[in-house]
Coordinates of C-alpha atoms and ligand atoms in Angstrom, one line a residue:
M1 CA -36.7 -27.4 15.6
R2 CA -33.7 -29.2 16.8
Y3 CA -30.6 -29.8 15.4
L4 CA -28.3 -32.9 15.5
S5 CA -24.8 -34.1 15.0
T6 CA -24.2 -36.4 11.5
R7 CA -21.5 -38.2 14.0
G8 CA -23.8 -38.3 17.2
D9 CA -25.8 -40.4 19.0
S10 CA -29.3 -40.3 20.0
S11 CA -28.2 -39.6 23.4
S12 CA -26.5 -36.6 22.5
P13 CA -28.2 -33.0 23.4
T14 CA -30.5 -31.6 20.4
P15 CA -30.0 -28.2 20.2
T16 CA -31.5 -25.3 18.5
F17 CA -30.6 -22.9 15.6
T18 CA -28.8 -19.7 18.0
E19 CA -27.0 -22.5 19.7
I20 CA -25.3 -24.0 16.8
L21 CA -25.4 -20.6 15.3
L22 CA -22.3 -19.3 16.4
G23 CA -20.2 -22.7 16.5
G24 CA -18.3 -24.4 13.8
L25 CA -18.1 -28.2 14.2
A26 CA -20.9 -30.5 16.6
P27 CA -18.5 -31.2 19.8
D28 CA -17.9 -34.5 18.0
G29 CA -16.7 -33.6 14.9
G30 CA -20.1 -33.9 12.7
L31 CA -22.3 -31.1 10.9
Y32 CA -25.3 -30.3 12.1
L33 CA -28.6 -31.0 10.1
P34 CA -32.6 -30.3 11.5
E35 CA -33.4 -33.6 13.0
T36 CA -36.4 -33.7 9.9
Y37 CA -36.8 -31.5 6.9
P38 CA -39.5 -29.7 7.4
Q39 CA -42.2 -30.2 3.9
A40 CA -43.3 -27.6 1.7
S41 CA -46.8 -28.2 1.4
A42 CA -48.7 -27.8 -2.0
A43 CA -50.9 -25.0 -0.3
E44 CA -47.5 -23.4 1.2
L45 CA -46.0 -24.0 -2.7
A46 CA -48.9 -22.0 -4.2
E47 CA -48.9 -19.0 -1.5
W48 CA -45.0 -19.1 -2.5
R49 CA -44.8 -18.4 -5.4
G50 CA -45.7 -14.8 -5.9
L51 CA -43.5 -13.8 -2.7
P52 CA -40.7 -11.3 -3.1
Y53 CA -37.5 -12.2 -1.9
H54 CA -37.5 -11.2 1.6
A55 CA -41.1 -12.6 2.1
L56 CA -40.0 -16.2 0.7
A57 CA -36.8 -16.4 2.5
F58 CA -39.0 -15.5 5.7
R59 CA -41.1 -18.1 5.5
I60 CA -38.4 -20.7 4.6
L61 CA -36.3 -19.6 7.2
S62 CA -38.9 -20.2 10.1
K63 CA -39.3 -23.6 9.2
F64 CA -35.7 -23.8 10.6
I65 CA -35.7 -21.3 13.1
D66 CA -38.1 -21.2 15.5
D67 CA -36.1 -19.9 18.8
I68 CA -35.8 -16.3 17.6
P69 CA -39.4 -14.2 17.9
A70 CA -40.8 -14.0 14.4
C71 CA -41.2 -10.0 13.9
D72 CA -37.3 -9.8 14.9
L73 CA -36.3 -12.8 12.2
K74 CA -38.4 -10.9 9.5
S75 CA -36.9 -7.5 10.6
I76 CA -33.2 -9.3 9.9
V77 CA -34.4 -10.7 6.7
D78 CA -35.9 -7.8 4.8
R79 CA -33.0 -5.9 6.4
S80 CA -30.3 -8.3 4.6
Y81 CA -32.0 -8.7 1.3
T82 CA -32.7 -5.0 0.1
A83 CA -32.2 -3.9 -3.7
A84 CA -29.6 -1.4 -2.6
A85 CA -27.2 -4.5 -1.6
F86 CA -27.5 -6.3 -4.5
S87 CA -27.9 -4.1 -7.0
H88 CA -25.2 -5.3 -9.6
C89 CA -27.7 -6.9 -11.8
R90 CA -27.8 -6.5 -15.3
P91 CA -29.2 -4.4 -16.9
G92 CA -33.1 -4.4 -16.9
R93 CA -33.3 -7.1 -14.2
D94 CA -35.0 -5.8 -11.0
A95 CA -32.5 -5.6 -8.0
G96 CA -35.3 -6.2 -6.0
D97 CA -35.5 -9.4 -7.3
I98 CA -32.2 -10.1 -4.9
T99 CA -31.9 -13.6 -7.6
P100 CA -33.1 -12.6 -11.2
L101 CA -32.8 -15.6 -13.7
T102 CA -31.4 -14.8 -17.3
T103 CA -32.9 -17.2 -19.7
L104 CA -30.3 -18.0 -22.1
E105 CA -33.0 -19.8 -24.3
P106 CA -36.1 -21.5 -23.7
D107 CA -35.6 -24.0 -20.8
F108 CA -31.8 -22.8 -20.3
H109 CA -31.5 -20.7 -17.5
L110 CA -28.9 -18.3 -15.5
L111 CA -30.0 -17.8 -11.6
E112 CA -28.0 -14.4 -10.6
L113 CA -26.6 -15.6 -7.0
S114 CA -24.0 -12.7 -7.4
N115 CA -25.3 -9.3 -7.8
G116 CA -24.6 -8.4 -3.8
P117 CA -21.1 -6.3 -2.8
T118 CA -18.6 -8.7 -3.7
L119 CA -20.1 -10.4 -6.7
A120 CA -20.0 -13.9 -5.4
F121 CA -22.6 -16.0 -4.4
K122 CA -21.8 -16.0 -0.8
D123 CA -22.7 -12.7 -0.4
I124 CA -26.7 -14.1 -0.4
A125 CA -25.7 -16.1 2.8
M126 CA -23.4 -14.3 4.4
R127 CA -25.9 -11.0 4.6
L128 CA -27.5 -12.8 6.9
L129 CA -25.3 -14.4 8.7
G130 CA -23.6 -11.1 9.1
N131 CA -27.4 -9.9 11.1
L132 CA -28.2 -13.0 12.7
F133 CA -24.8 -12.5 14.6
E134 CA -25.8 -9.2 15.8
Y135 CA -28.7 -9.8 17.3
V136 CA -27.8 -12.8 18.5
L137 CA -24.5 -11.8 20.6
A138 CA -26.8 -8.8 21.7
K139 CA -29.1 -10.9 23.5
K140 CA -26.8 -12.7 25.2
G141 CA -24.3 -9.7 25.5
E142 CA -21.6 -11.1 23.9
A143 CA -18.7 -10.3 21.4
L144 CA -17.4 -12.7 18.6
N145 CA -14.0 -12.3 17.1
I146 CA -13.5 -14.1 13.9
L147 CA -10.9 -15.1 12.8
G148 CA -11.0 -16.6 9.1
A149 CA -8.6 -17.3 6.3
T150 CA -9.5 -16.7 2.6
S151 CA -7.8 -17.0 -1.1
G152 CA -10.6 -14.7 -2.4
D153 CA -14.0 -14.8 -2.5
T154 CA -15.3 -16.3 1.2
G155 CA -13.0 -13.0 3.4
S156 CA -14.5 -10.5 1.1
A157 CA -18.2 -11.9 1.1
A158 CA -17.5 -11.7 5.4
E159 CA -16.0 -8.4 5.6
Y160 CA -18.7 -6.6 3.5
A161 CA -21.2 -8.6 5.5
M162 CA -19.7 -8.0 9.0
R163 CA -18.9 -4.2 8.8
G164 CA -19.6 -2.1 10.9
K165 CA -21.4 -5.3 13.5
R166 CA -21.5 -4.4 17.3
G167 CA -19.8 -7.0 19.1
V168 CA -18.5 -8.5 16.2
R169 CA -14.3 -8.0 15.1
V170 CA -12.8 -9.9 11.9
F171 CA -9.3 -10.9 11.7
M172 CA -9.0 -12.0 7.7
L173 CA -5.5 -13.7 6.7
S174 CA -4.6 -13.5 3.1
P175 CA -1.6 -14.7 1.3
H176 CA 0.5 -11.5 0.4
G177 CA 0.8 -11.1 -2.9
R178 CA -1.2 -13.9 -4.2
M179 CA -4.7 -12.7 -5.0
S180 CA -5.8 -10.5 -7.9
P181 CA -5.3 -6.5 -7.6
F182 CA -9.6 -6.3 -7.8
Q183 CA -9.5 -9.2 -4.9
R184 CA -6.7 -6.9 -2.3
A185 CA -8.3 -3.8 -2.8
Q186 CA -12.1 -5.2 -2.5
M187 CA -10.6 -6.5 1.0
Y188 CA -8.6 -4.3 2.2
S189 CA -10.0 -1.3 0.8
L190 CA -12.5 -1.0 4.1
Q191 CA -11.8 1.3 6.6
D192 CA -14.5 0.0 8.9
D193 CA -12.9 0.0 12.9
N194 CA -13.9 -3.8 13.5
I195 CA -12.5 -5.4 10.3
Y196 CA -8.6 -6.4 10.2
N197 CA -7.0 -7.4 7.1
I198 CA -3.3 -9.8 7.5
A199 CA -1.3 -10.1 4.4
V200 CA 0.6 -13.2 5.6
R201 CA 4.4 -14.1 4.0
G202 CA 3.0 -17.2 2.5
M203 CA 0.2 -19.3 0.5
F204 CA -3.3 -19.9 1.5
D205 CA -3.0 -23.0 3.4
D206 CA 0.0 -21.4 5.4
A207 CA -2.7 -18.6 6.7
Q208 CA -5.3 -21.7 6.7
D209 CA -3.0 -23.6 9.3
I210 CA -2.4 -20.7 11.4
V211 CA -6.2 -20.4 11.8
K212 CA -6.2 -24.1 13.0
A213 CA -3.8 -23.6 15.1
V214 CA -5.2 -20.6 16.6
S215 CA -8.0 -22.5 16.8
N216 CA -6.9 -25.8 18.2
D217 CA -5.6 -23.8 21.5
H218 CA -8.8 -24.1 23.8
E219 CA -7.9 -21.3 26.0
F220 CA -6.9 -18.8 23.5
K221 CA -9.7 -19.4 21.7
A222 CA -12.0 -19.0 24.9
R223 CA -10.3 -16.2 26.1
Y224 CA -10.4 -14.1 23.4
K225 CA -13.8 -15.1 21.9
I226 CA -12.6 -16.9 18.4
G227 CA -15.5 -17.8 15.9
A228 CA -15.4 -18.9 12.2
V229 CA -18.1 -18.4 9.5
N230 CA -16.2 -21.1 6.8
S231 CA -18.9 -22.9 5.0
I232 CA -19.7 -25.9 7.6
N233 CA -21.8 -23.2 9.4
W234 CA -25.5 -24.5 9.3
A235 CA -27.2 -20.6 9.1
R236 CA -25.1 -20.2 5.7
V237 CA -26.6 -23.6 4.6
V238 CA -30.0 -22.7 5.1
A239 CA -29.8 -19.1 3.5
Q240 CA -29.4 -20.8 0.5
I241 CA -32.2 -22.9 0.5
V242 CA -34.5 -19.5 -0.6
Y243 CA -32.9 -19.0 -3.8
Y244 CA -33.4 -22.8 -5.0
F245 CA -37.0 -22.2 -4.4
K246 CA -37.0 -18.3 -6.2
G247 CA -35.3 -20.0 -9.4
Y248 CA -37.7 -22.6 -9.6
F249 CA -41.1 -20.5 -9.2
A250 CA -39.3 -18.1 -11.9
A251 CA -38.3 -21.1 -14.3
T252 CA -41.9 -22.9 -14.3
R253 CA -45.4 -21.7 -14.5
S254 CA -47.0 -24.0 -11.8
N255 CA -45.8 -26.2 -9.2
A256 CA -46.7 -29.6 -11.3
E257 CA -43.3 -28.7 -13.6
T258 CA -40.3 -30.4 -12.5
V259 CA -36.7 -28.8 -13.2
D260 CA -33.3 -29.4 -13.0
F261 CA -30.4 -27.2 -11.3
A262 CA -26.5 -27.4 -12.2
V263 CA -23.8 -26.0 -9.8
P264 CA -20.7 -25.2 -9.8
S265 CA -19.3 -26.9 -6.6
G266 CA -16.0 -27.1 -4.5
N267 CA -16.8 -27.2 -1.1
F268 CA -20.7 -28.9 -1.8
G269 CA -22.2 -25.7 0.0
N270 CA -24.5 -24.3 -2.8
V271 CA -25.5 -28.1 -3.9
C272 CA -26.1 -29.1 -0.6
A273 CA -28.9 -26.4 0.2
G274 CA -30.3 -27.6 -3.3
H275 CA -30.4 -31.3 -2.0
I276 CA -32.0 -29.9 0.8
A277 CA -34.8 -28.0 -1.4
R278 CA -35.6 -31.2 -3.0
M279 CA -36.0 -33.2 0.4
M280 CA -38.6 -30.3 1.6
G281 CA -40.6 -31.5 -1.2
L282 CA -39.6 -28.5 -4.0
P283 CA -40.0 -30.2 -7.6
I284 CA -36.5 -30.3 -8.5
G285 CA -35.7 -33.3 -10.5
R286 CA -32.1 -33.4 -11.1
L287 CA -28.9 -31.6 -8.7
V288 CA -26.2 -31.4 -11.9
V289 CA -22.6 -31.3 -9.6
A290 CA -20.1 -29.5 -12.0
T291 CA -16.3 -29.7 -10.7
N292 CA -13.4 -28.1 -12.4
E293 CA -10.3 -30.0 -12.8
N294 CA -10.3 -31.0 -8.9
D295 CA -12.9 -33.5 -9.3
V296 CA -13.3 -35.2 -6.2
L297 CA -17.4 -34.9 -6.4
D298 CA -17.5 -35.9 -9.8
E299 CA -15.5 -39.0 -9.4
F300 CA -17.8 -39.8 -6.3
F301 CA -21.0 -39.9 -8.1
R302 CA -19.2 -41.7 -11.3
S303 CA -18.0 -44.3 -8.7
G304 CA -19.1 -44.0 -5.3
V305 CA -15.2 -43.6 -4.5
Y306 CA -14.7 -41.0 -2.2
R307 CA -10.8 -39.9 -2.3
P308 CA -9.9 -36.6 -0.9
R309 CA -6.9 -35.1 -2.2
A310 CA -3.9 -34.3 -0.5
T311 CA -3.4 -30.5 -0.5
A312 CA -0.4 -30.5 -2.9
E313 CA -2.4 -32.7 -5.3
T314 CA -5.2 -29.5 -5.5
H315 CA -4.7 -28.0 -8.7
A316 CA -4.5 -24.0 -9.2
T317 CA -7.2 -23.3 -11.8
S318 CA -8.8 -20.7 -13.9
S319 CA -11.8 -20.9 -11.1
P320 CA -9.7 -21.2 -7.8
S321 CA -12.7 -20.8 -5.5
M322 CA -13.2 -24.7 -6.3
D323 CA -10.1 -25.7 -6.2
I324 CA -11.2 -27.7 -3.4
S325 CA -9.9 -31.4 -2.8
K326 CA -11.6 -32.1 0.5
A327 CA -15.9 -31.2 0.3
S328 CA -16.8 -30.5 3.5
N329 CA -20.1 -30.1 3.2
F330 CA -20.4 -33.7 1.6
E331 CA -20.8 -35.0 4.9
R332 CA -24.1 -33.7 5.5
F333 CA -25.6 -35.6 2.3
V334 CA -23.9 -38.4 3.1
F335 CA -25.6 -38.7 6.5
D336 CA -28.6 -38.7 4.4
L337 CA -27.5 -41.4 2.1
V338 CA -26.9 -43.8 4.8
G339 CA -30.3 -43.5 6.1
R340 CA -29.3 -41.0 8.9
D341 CA -27.1 -43.6 10.6
P342 CA -24.5 -41.8 12.5
A343 CA -22.6 -45.3 13.3
A344 CA -21.8 -45.3 9.2
V345 CA -21.1 -42.2 8.9
R346 CA -18.5 -42.1 11.7
E347 CA -16.9 -45.3 10.1
L348 CA -16.6 -43.7 7.0
W349 CA -15.2 -40.3 8.3
A350 CA -12.6 -42.5 10.6
K351 CA -11.2 -43.4 7.2
V352 CA -11.9 -39.6 5.7
D353 CA -10.1 -38.0 8.7
A354 CA -7.0 -40.8 8.8
G355 CA -5.9 -39.2 5.1
G356 CA -7.9 -42.3 3.5
S357 CA -10.8 -43.0 1.1
F358 CA -14.2 -44.9 1.1
D359 CA -15.7 -46.5 -1.7
L360 CA -19.7 -46.9 -1.9
S361 CA -19.5 -48.9 -5.2
E362 CA -20.1 -52.4 -3.7
T363 CA -23.1 -51.2 -1.4
P364 CA -27.0 -50.3 -1.3
Y365 CA -26.2 -47.1 -0.7
F366 CA -24.7 -46.2 -4.0
A367 CA -27.9 -47.8 -5.5
G368 CA -30.1 -45.7 -4.1
L369 CA -27.8 -42.4 -5.3
A370 CA -30.3 -42.6 -8.2
Q371 CA -33.5 -41.5 -5.5
F372 CA -31.6 -38.6 -4.7
G373 CA -30.9 -36.8 -7.6
F374 CA -27.3 -36.1 -8.4
V375 CA -25.5 -36.8 -11.0
S376 CA -22.2 -35.0 -12.2
G377 CA -19.6 -33.5 -14.8
K378 CA -16.4 -32.1 -14.7
S379 CA -14.8 -29.0 -16.6
G380 CA -11.2 -28.2 -17.5
H381 CA -9.5 -24.7 -18.7
A382 CA -10.4 -25.7 -22.2
D383 CA -13.5 -25.7 -21.6
R384 CA -14.2 -22.8 -19.4
L385 CA -12.7 -20.9 -22.3
A386 CA -14.7 -22.7 -25.0
T387 CA -17.7 -21.8 -22.8
I388 CA -17.3 -18.2 -22.1
R389 CA -16.8 -17.9 -25.8
R390 CA -20.1 -19.9 -27.0
T391 CA -21.9 -18.0 -24.1
Y392 CA -21.2 -15.0 -25.4
E393 CA -21.7 -15.5 -28.8
Q394 CA -25.1 -17.0 -29.2
Y395 CA -26.8 -15.7 -25.8
G396 CA -24.6 -12.3 -25.9
V397 CA -24.3 -12.6 -22.1
I398 CA -20.6 -12.9 -20.6
V399 CA -20.5 -15.4 -17.5
D400 CA -17.7 -16.1 -15.0
T401 CA -14.9 -18.9 -15.1
H402 CA -17.1 -21.1 -12.5
T403 CA -20.4 -20.4 -14.1
A404 CA -18.7 -21.6 -17.1
D405 CA -18.0 -24.7 -15.7
G406 CA -21.5 -25.3 -14.3
V407 CA -23.1 -24.1 -18.0
K408 CA -20.5 -27.1 -19.6
V409 CA -21.8 -29.7 -17.6
A410 CA -25.4 -28.4 -17.4
A411 CA -25.3 -28.4 -21.4
E412 CA -24.4 -32.4 -21.0
W413 CA -27.2 -33.4 -18.7
R414 CA -30.0 -31.2 -20.5
I415 CA -33.3 -33.2 -21.1
H416 CA -35.5 -31.8 -23.8
G417 CA -38.7 -30.0 -22.5
V418 CA -37.4 -30.1 -18.7
P419 CA -35.7 -26.2 -17.8
M420 CA -32.1 -26.4 -16.9
I421 CA -31.5 -24.0 -14.2
V422 CA -27.3 -22.8 -13.8
L423 CA -26.6 -21.2 -10.7
E424 CA -24.3 -18.2 -11.7
T425 CA -22.0 -18.3 -8.6
A426 CA -19.6 -14.5 -9.8
L427 CA -19.7 -12.4 -12.1
A428 CA -17.3 -12.3 -14.6
A429 CA -15.9 -9.1 -13.4
K430 CA -14.4 -10.8 -10.5
F431 CA -12.0 -13.0 -12.9
E432 CA -11.1 -10.4 -15.9
E433 CA -7.9 -12.2 -16.7
T434 CA -9.3 -15.7 -17.7
I435 CA -12.2 -13.8 -19.7
V436 CA -9.6 -11.7 -21.8
E437 CA -8.1 -14.9 -22.7
A438 CA -11.2 -16.3 -23.7
L439 CA -13.0 -13.0 -25.6
G440 CA -9.8 -10.6 -26.1
R441 CA -11.8 -7.9 -24.0
A442 CA -12.7 -7.5 -20.2
P443 CA -15.8 -7.5 -19.0
E444 CA -17.7 -4.2 -18.0
R445 CA -17.1 -3.8 -14.2
P446 CA -19.8 -2.3 -12.1
A447 CA -19.7 1.3 -11.5
D448 CA -19.3 1.7 -8.2
L449 CA -16.3 -0.6 -8.3
R450 CA -14.5 0.9 -11.4
G451 CA -10.6 2.8 -10.0
I452 CA -11.1 0.6 -7.1
E453 CA -7.7 -0.5 -7.0
N454 CA -6.6 3.1 -6.3
L455 CA -8.7 3.3 -2.8
P456 CA -6.4 3.6 0.1
Q457 CA -6.0 0.2 1.7
R458 CA -5.7 -1.1 5.4
V459 CA -3.8 -3.9 6.0
V460 CA -0.9 -5.3 8.2
T461 CA 1.5 -7.8 6.8
M462 CA 3.5 -10.6 9.1
D463 CA 5.5 -13.7 8.6
A464 CA 3.1 -16.8 8.8
S465 CA 4.1 -17.2 12.3
V466 CA 0.9 -18.2 14.7
D467 CA 2.5 -16.0 17.7
A468 CA 2.5 -13.1 15.5
V469 CA -1.1 -13.2 14.4
K470 CA -1.9 -14.1 18.2
N471 CA -0.3 -11.3 19.3
F472 CA -2.3 -8.9 16.9
I473 CA -5.3 -10.4 18.0
R474 CA -4.6 -10.0 21.9
S475 CA -3.9 -6.2 21.1
H476 CA -6.9 -5.8 18.8
A477 CA -9.7 -8.3 20.2
D478 CA -13.0 -7.6 21.6
A479 CA -12.2 -9.2 25.2
Ligands
LIG1 C1 -17.2 -20.8 -3.3 C2 -17.7 -21.0 -4.5 C3 -17.7 -21.9 -5.4 C4 -18.5 -22.9 -4.9 O1 -19.1 -23.2 -4.1 P1 -19.4 -24.6 -2.9 O2 -20.3 -24.0 -2.0 O3 -18.2 -24.5 -2.2 O4 -19.6 -25.7 -3.5 C5 -18.4 -21.5 -6.6 N1 -18.1 -20.6 -7.7 C6 -17.3 -19.3 -6.6 C7 -17.8 -18.2 -7.6 C8 -17.6 -19.1 -5.5 O5 -17.2 -18.3 -4.5

C-alpha cells in the first residue's frame, strides 16, 4: 500500500505507511491518502462480524499497513485495545468490546467511543499511535520530541497515549487558567518523566501560534527532532475506521442491512474515517455531519460553499472540542469529491490558504455529493440543553454536550427502519458544568477519577514566548 498527497502530481514519490507515520503534511502541503481504498469483500464482512475489537482492528489495519510484519502489528494492536484501558464503560457493558453499543430505542443507538483513559474518542486512535511511534522509533534507532498545543481533549489523549513510551517526549502547551479544573488535573497530574506540561500565559491561539513558529524554524525542528500528533495524522484517521465496522455489526443482524451514522464534527477527522469505511464497502447509507454554532461544515453540505472563519469569528461554545473554524481533514474528502484530481484540490486550497473560500454549488461536484451519503445539521446551546434533558428523561442516559449535538441532528435525519448510530465522542463527566445546567445535577464520575483535582500537579508556567518554549525544549529534549 502506497500513499499519495491530495495536492501531489503523479511524479511525486509515494511513501509507505511507516514513512508517513511520524510526519504531518506531505511536502507539497497536502494530506496523505491511500492510492486506492482497499475493499472489504462479502466473505470478509461475514468473517469480521463475529470478531472482538482487537482482531477486527488487526484485519482492517492490515489492509492499510503492509510495511510492519504481521506478528508485530498484531502485538501493537492487541496492546492498544485492552479491556483495562477502556474500562470507563456504562454499567453492564463489556469493557473488552472497547466500543460497546448502547441502544436508546429500536434503531437508535449510541456507539460508546469514550471509555478510554481521558473519556473522549481521541483515546482510541492515540493509543494505537503511541504504540506505533514507539515501535517505529525503536526500529530506526531514533527519538522524537512531540510538540503540541491543546485546549483540552487532544493534549490529554496524547499524553496518556505517550506516557512512558521509549524514544518519545511530549511537550504540551495549554492556556494557563483556561481549562476546567478536571481537564487541568487530568494532564498536570501525570508524573511520567517523558511528559512536560507547559502552561502558557495567554489563550489557546497563542499556544498554537508558538507551535507553528517552532515548527517553521526548520533548523530547530531538525536539530531537536520535533514531531506532531495533530488530527491530520493519517494513522489517527485509519484507527478510527475500525469502530464504524464494529458499530455496524453491533447494530445489525446481517450484512444485507444498511445503517446511518451521525458524527459530532469539528475538524472532520472522525467523520472522514466514516467516509473511508463507506468507500471500503461497509453498507453505510448516510453520514450525518453534526456541528455546533461553528457551522462551517453544515454550511458546505447545504450550500456547496466552504468558508473557513477567522479565529475571531469562532464562537466559544459548550461543546468546546468542536469550536473549530477550519476543518483540517476536510481536504481529504474534497480530494475524493473532485474525482481525486490534485490540480483541482490545489486550486481550491490556494483560495483557502489565502484566507478565502470556495463555492462548488454550480459545479457537477456538488450534484455528486449525494453519492457520498453526506447530510448535515447544526445544534446550539439551547438545543444541547434540551437534548441532554430529553435523552435523560426518555432513556435514562446522560450524554455529553458534543454527543448531544450528534443526537439532536441525528433525530432530524432518521428514516423509519434504518438503524441510526450516533457516535458518543466524550463522557458527560468531562463537561460537568453544562450537565448541571441541563439536569440540575452533576453526572457520575468514574471511580478512578474521583478527587483527581487533589493530586500533585507537574507543570511549568511561562509567558507566551517562542524563545521561552524553545529554551525549555533545548534543556529537556531527547536529542
Ligand atoms: C475532537 C472532538 C470532536 C470533533 O472531532 P473531529 O474529528 O475534529 O471532527 C467532537 N467531540 C469531542 C468530544 C472531541 O474531543
